[in-house]
Coordinates of C-alpha atoms in Angstrom, one line a residue:
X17 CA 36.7 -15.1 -63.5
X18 CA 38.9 -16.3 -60.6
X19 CA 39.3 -12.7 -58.9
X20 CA 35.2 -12.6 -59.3
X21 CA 35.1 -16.2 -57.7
X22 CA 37.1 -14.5 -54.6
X23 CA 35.2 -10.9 -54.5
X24 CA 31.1 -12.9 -54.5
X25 CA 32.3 -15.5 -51.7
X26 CA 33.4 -13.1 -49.0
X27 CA 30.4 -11.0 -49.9
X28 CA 28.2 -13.7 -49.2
X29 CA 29.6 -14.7 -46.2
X30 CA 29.4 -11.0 -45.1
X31 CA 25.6 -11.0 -45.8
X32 CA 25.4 -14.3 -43.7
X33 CA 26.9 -13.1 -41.2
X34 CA 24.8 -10.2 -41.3
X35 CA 21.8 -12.0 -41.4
X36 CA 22.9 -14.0 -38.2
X37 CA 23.8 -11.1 -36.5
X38 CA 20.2 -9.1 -36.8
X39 CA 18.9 -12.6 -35.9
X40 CA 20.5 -12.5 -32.7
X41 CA 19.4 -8.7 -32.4
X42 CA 15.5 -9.4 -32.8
X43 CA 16.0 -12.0 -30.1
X44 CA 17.3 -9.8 -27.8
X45 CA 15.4 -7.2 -27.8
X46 CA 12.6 -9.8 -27.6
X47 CA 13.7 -11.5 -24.1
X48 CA 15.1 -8.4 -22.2
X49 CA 11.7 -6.6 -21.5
X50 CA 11.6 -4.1 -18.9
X51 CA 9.7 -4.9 -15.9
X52 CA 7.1 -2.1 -15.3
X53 CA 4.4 -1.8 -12.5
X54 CA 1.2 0.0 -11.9
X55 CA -1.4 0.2 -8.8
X56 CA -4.6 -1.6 -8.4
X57 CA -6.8 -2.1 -5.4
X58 CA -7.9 -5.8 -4.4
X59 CA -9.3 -7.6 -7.2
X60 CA -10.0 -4.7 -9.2
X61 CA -7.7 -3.6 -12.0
X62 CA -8.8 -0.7 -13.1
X63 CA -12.0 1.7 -11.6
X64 CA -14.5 3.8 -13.5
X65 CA -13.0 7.1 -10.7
X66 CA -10.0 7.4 -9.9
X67 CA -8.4 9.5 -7.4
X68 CA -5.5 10.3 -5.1
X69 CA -6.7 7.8 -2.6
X70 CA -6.9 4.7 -5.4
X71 CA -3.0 5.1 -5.7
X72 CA -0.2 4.8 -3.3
X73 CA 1.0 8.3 -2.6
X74 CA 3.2 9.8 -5.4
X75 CA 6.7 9.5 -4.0
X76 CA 6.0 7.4 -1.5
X77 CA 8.7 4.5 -1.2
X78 CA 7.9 0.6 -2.9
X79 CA 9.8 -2.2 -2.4
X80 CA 9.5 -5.1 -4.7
X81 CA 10.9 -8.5 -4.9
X82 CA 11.2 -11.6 -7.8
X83 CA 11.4 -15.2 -7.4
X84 CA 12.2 -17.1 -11.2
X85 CA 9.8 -20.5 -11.6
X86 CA 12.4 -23.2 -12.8
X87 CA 9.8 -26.1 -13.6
X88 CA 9.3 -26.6 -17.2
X89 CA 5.6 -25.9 -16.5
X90 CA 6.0 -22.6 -15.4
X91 CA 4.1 -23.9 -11.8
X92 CA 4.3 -20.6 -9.5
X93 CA 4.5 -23.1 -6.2
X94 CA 7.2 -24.9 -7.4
X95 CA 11.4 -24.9 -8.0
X96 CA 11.3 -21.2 -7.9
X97 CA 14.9 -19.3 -7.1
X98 CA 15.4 -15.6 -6.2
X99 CA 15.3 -13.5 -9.7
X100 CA 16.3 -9.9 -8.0
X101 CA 16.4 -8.7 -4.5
X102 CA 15.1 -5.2 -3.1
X103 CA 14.1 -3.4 -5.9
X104 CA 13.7 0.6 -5.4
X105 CA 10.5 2.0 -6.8
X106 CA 8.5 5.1 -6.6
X107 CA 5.3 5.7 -7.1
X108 CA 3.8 8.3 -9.1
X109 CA 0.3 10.2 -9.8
X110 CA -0.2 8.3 -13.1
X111 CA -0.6 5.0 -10.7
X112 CA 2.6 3.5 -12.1
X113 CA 6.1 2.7 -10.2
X114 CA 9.3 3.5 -11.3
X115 CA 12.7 1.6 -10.5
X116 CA 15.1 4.7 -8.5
X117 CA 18.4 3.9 -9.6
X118 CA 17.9 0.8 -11.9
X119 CA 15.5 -1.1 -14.3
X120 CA 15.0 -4.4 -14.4
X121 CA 14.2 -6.9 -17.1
X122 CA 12.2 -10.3 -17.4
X123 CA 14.3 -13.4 -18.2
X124 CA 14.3 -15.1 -21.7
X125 CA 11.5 -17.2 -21.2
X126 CA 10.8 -18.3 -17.3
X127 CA 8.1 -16.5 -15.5
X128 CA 8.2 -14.8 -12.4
X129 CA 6.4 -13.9 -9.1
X130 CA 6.6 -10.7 -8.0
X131 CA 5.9 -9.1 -4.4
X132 CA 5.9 -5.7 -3.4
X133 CA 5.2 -3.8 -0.2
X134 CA 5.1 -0.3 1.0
X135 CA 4.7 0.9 4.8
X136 CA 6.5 2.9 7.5
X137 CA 9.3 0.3 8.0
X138 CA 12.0 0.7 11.0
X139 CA 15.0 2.4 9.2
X140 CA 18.0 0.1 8.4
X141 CA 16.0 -3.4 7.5
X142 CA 15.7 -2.4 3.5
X143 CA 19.2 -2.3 1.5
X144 CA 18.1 -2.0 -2.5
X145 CA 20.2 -4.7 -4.5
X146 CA 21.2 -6.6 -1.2
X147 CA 18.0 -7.5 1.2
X148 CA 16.6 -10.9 0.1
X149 CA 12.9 -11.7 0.5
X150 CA 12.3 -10.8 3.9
X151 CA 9.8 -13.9 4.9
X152 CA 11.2 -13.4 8.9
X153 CA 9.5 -10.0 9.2
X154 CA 10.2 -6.5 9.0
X155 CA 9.2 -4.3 12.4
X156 CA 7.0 -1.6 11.6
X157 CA 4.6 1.5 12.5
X158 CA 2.0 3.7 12.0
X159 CA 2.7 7.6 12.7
X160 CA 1.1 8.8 15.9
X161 CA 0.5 12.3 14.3
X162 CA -2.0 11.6 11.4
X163 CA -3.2 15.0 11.2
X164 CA -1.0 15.8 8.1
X165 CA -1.3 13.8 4.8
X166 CA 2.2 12.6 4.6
X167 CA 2.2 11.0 8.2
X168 CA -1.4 9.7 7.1
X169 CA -0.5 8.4 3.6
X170 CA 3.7 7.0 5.4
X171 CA 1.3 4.7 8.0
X172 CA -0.6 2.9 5.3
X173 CA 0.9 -0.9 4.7
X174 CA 0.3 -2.3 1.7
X175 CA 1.0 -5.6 0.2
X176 CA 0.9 -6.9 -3.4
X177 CA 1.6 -11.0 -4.3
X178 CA 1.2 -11.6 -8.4
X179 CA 2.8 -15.2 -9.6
X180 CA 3.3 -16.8 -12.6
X181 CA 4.2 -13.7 -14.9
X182 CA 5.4 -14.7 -18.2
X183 CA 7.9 -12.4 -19.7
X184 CA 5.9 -9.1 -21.3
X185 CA 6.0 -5.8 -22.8
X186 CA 3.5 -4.2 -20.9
X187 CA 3.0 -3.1 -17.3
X188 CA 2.1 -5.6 -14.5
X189 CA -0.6 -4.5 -12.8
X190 CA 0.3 -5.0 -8.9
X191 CA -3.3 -5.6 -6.6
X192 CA -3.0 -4.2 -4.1
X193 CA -4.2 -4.5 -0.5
X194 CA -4.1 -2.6 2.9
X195 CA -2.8 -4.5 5.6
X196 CA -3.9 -2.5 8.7
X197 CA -7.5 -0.7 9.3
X198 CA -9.1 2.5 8.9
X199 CA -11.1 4.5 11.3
X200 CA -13.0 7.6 10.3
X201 CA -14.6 9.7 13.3
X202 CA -17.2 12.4 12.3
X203 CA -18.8 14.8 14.4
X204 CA -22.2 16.0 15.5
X205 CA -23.2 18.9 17.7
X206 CA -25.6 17.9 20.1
X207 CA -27.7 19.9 23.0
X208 CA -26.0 22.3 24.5
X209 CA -23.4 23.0 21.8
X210 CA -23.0 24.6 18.1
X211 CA -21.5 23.4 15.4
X212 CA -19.0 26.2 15.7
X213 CA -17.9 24.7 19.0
X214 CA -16.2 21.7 16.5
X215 CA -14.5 24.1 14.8
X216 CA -10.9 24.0 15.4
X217 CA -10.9 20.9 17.5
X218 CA -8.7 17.8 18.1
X219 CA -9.6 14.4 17.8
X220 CA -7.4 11.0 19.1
X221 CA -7.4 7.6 19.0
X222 CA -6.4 7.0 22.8
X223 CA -3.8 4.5 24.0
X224 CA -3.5 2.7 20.4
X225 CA -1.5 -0.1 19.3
X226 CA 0.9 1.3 17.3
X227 CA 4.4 -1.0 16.6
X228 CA 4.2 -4.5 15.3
X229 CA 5.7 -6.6 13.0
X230 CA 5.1 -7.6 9.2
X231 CA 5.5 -11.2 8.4
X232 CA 4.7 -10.9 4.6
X233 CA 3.5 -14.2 2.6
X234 CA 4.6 -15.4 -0.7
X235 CA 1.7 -17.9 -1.0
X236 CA -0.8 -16.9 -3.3
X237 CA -3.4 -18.6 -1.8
X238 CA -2.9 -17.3 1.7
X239 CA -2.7 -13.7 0.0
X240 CA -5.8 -14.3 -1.6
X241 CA -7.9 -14.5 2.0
X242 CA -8.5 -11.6 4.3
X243 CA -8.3 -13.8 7.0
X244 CA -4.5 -15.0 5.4
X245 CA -3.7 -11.3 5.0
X246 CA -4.7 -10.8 8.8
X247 CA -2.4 -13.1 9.8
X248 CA 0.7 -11.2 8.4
X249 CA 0.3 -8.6 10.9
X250 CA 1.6 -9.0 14.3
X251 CA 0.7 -5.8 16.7
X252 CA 4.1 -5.5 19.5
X253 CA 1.2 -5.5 22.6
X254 CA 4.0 -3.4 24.8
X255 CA 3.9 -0.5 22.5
X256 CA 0.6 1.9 22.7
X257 CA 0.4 5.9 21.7
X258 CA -2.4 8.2 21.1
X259 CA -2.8 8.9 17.6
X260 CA -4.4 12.5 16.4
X261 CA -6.5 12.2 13.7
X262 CA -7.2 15.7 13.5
X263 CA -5.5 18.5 14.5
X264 CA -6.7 22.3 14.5
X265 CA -8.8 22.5 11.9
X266 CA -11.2 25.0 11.2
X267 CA -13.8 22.3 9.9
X268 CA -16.8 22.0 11.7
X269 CA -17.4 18.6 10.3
X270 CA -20.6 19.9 8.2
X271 CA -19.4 18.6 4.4
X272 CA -20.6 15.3 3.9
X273 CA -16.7 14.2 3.3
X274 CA -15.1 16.1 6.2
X275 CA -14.1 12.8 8.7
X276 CA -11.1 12.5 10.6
X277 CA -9.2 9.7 9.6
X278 CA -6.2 7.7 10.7
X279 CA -4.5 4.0 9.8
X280 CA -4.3 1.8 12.7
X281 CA -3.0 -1.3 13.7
X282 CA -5.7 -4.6 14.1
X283 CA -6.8 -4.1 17.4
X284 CA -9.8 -4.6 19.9
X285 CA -11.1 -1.9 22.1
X286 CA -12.9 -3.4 24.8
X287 CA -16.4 -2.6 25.9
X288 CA -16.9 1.1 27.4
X289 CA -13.2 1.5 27.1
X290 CA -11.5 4.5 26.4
X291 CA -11.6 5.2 22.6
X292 CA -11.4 8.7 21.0
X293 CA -11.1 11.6 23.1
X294 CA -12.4 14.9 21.0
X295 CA -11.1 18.4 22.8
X296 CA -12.6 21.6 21.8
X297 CA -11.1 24.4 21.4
X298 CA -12.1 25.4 24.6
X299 CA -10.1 22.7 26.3
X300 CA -13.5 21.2 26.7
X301 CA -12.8 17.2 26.6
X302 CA -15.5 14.4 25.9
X303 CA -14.5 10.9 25.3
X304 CA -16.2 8.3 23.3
X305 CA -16.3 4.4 24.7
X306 CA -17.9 1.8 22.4
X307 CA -20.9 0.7 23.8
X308 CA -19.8 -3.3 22.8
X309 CA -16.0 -4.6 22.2
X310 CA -15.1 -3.0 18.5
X311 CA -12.6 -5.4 17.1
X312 CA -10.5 -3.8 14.0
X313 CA -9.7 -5.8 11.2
X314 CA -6.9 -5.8 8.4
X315 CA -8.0 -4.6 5.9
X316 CA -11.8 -3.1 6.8
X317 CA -12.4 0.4 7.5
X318 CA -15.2 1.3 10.5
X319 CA -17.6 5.3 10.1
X320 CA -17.6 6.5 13.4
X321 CA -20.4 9.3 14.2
X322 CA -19.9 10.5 17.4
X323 CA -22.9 12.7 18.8
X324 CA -21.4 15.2 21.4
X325 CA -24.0 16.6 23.9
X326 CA -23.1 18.6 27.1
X327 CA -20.6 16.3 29.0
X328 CA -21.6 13.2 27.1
X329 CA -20.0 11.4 23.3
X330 CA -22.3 8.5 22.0
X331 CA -21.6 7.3 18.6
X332 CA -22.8 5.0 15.9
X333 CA -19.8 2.7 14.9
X334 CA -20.4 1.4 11.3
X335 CA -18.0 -1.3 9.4
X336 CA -18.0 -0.1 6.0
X337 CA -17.2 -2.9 2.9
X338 CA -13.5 -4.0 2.6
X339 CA -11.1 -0.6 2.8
X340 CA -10.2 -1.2 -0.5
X341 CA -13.6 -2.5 -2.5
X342 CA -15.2 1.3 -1.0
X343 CA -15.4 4.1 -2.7
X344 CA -16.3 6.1 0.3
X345 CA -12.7 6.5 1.3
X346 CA -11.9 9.0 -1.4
X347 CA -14.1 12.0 -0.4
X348 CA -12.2 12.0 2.8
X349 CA -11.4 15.8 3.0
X350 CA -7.3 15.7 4.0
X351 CA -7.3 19.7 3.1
X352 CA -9.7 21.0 6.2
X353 CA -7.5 18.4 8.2
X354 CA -4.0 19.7 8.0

């Protein structure tokens, strides 16, 4: 009866221990989440069409950032500390991003605020694992040859701010917004001219901001407002190029989606100043002056149908809704533009 006595007690212990032990494993497994991302635009988290333009670029480079909330109430705007520096991600086709060299998991139980950016950032200001929250600025530009879809696609800034994330299994949907403007420039042969002559043409955005600085945000709030957004973006006023928006293409501009197209910096182009120069293949040059001072905004996108008669370019210059609540942006033919 003794030796029994001794053999049952250690056995139960054993299964107490065990018990603890799977305990311990379900809680775990329960608090160590992987973080996971996907894309939206704006306000909107998901759209009836989607298409290469509703993402970020697959490949294209994402940097995202984590600040823990420490208050017991889980408030976003208060006692928050630095959860994980520069984060690596990559975006890919299925509108998700995916950590490079590491994954990264949610705490136990605080929440966090996550911000994330992607742009055309001077070389050298980004370290993964090292670069802290950078609320000083990051210098940055647009590519002055748009003509191809990388350069196109590499110029677009983005920004995403999402607080108060408790800890979850499934992906955080980023909303995103563009930072910069938009314009698209289509063409129109007028008297004196076919539209064969448009074939094979190039058009330019002529001395163009094209250099500033990105002073990102972490306030909510100030994220929430165009106008807040706006003020994120700092053009470098000593630094102008001409940007080509299209360049030798054997478009003539007559599908109803065939535009040139090119991100810019916020800018104003003053009245009957030089804007877009369009030069045929030919060598024939016309140049198109807005009629009034166009002012470009972050975040809007402006149709630009220019009219080109013999030795004269008048356009129509229409401000389309918000870049990113339009769906006109995605028929944008990038094929007939490379």
């Amino acid at each position: 009866m003794k030796t029994k006595r001794y053999l049952i007690l250690p056995l139960a212990m054993l299964l107490l221990l065990l018990a603890s032990c799977s305990s311990d494993d379900v809680s775990y497994s329960a608090s160590n989440r992987d973080i996971r991302f996907s894309v939206s635009w704006g306000d909107a988290v998901s759209r009836a069409t989607v298409t290469e333009r509703d993402i970020i670029y697959p490949n294209s480079v994402v940097w995202a950032w984590a600040s823990m909330i420490n208050s017991a109430d889980n408030n976003p705007a208060t006692n928050t500390s630095s959860y994980f520096k520069a984060w690596h991600l990559k975006a890919n086709a299925d509108h998700s991003l995916q950590g490079v060299s590491v994954t990264r998991q949610f705490p136990a139980v605080n929440h966090l605020n996550f911000y994330a950016m992607h742009g055309d950032f001077t070389s050298g200001q980004i370290t993964e694992n090292t670069t802290a929250f950078p609320d000083e600025g990051l210098t940055f530009q647009v590519e002055p040859d748009q003509s191809t879809r990388d350069n196109y696609y590499l110029s677009d800034l983005v920004y995403s701010v999402y607080p108060d994330v408790e800890p979850t299994g499934i992906d955080i949907t980023l909303p995103f917004y563009h930072m910069l403007s938009q314009i698209r420039v289509k063409l129109i042969a007028g008297d004196q001219l076919t539209t064969s002559d448009l074939a094979q043409c190039n058009v330019t955005l002529v001395n163009a901001l094209y250099r500033g600085t990105f002073v990102p945000s972490t306030d909510a709030d100030v994220f929430a407002l165009q106008a807040g957004r706006a003020s994120m973006v700092i053009a470098d006023n000593n630094q102008r190029s001409d940007i080509t928006l299209k360049n030798s293409t054997t478009s003539a501009f007559l599908n109803s989606n065939d535009y040139a197209s090119a991100v810019v910096l916020p800018q104003t182009y003053a009245q009957g100043a030089d804007m877009i120069r369009i030069t045929l293949a030919n060598n024939h040059e016309f140049v198109f002056r807005p009629s009034t001072a166009l002012t470009l905004g972050s975040g809007k996108a402006y149709e630009i149908v220019i009219t080109i008669n013999d030795g004269h370019a008048l356009g129509v210059i229409t401000q389309l809704s918000d870049w990113q609540e339009t769906t006109e942006d995605e028929t944008i033919n990038f094929e007939s533009s490379i």
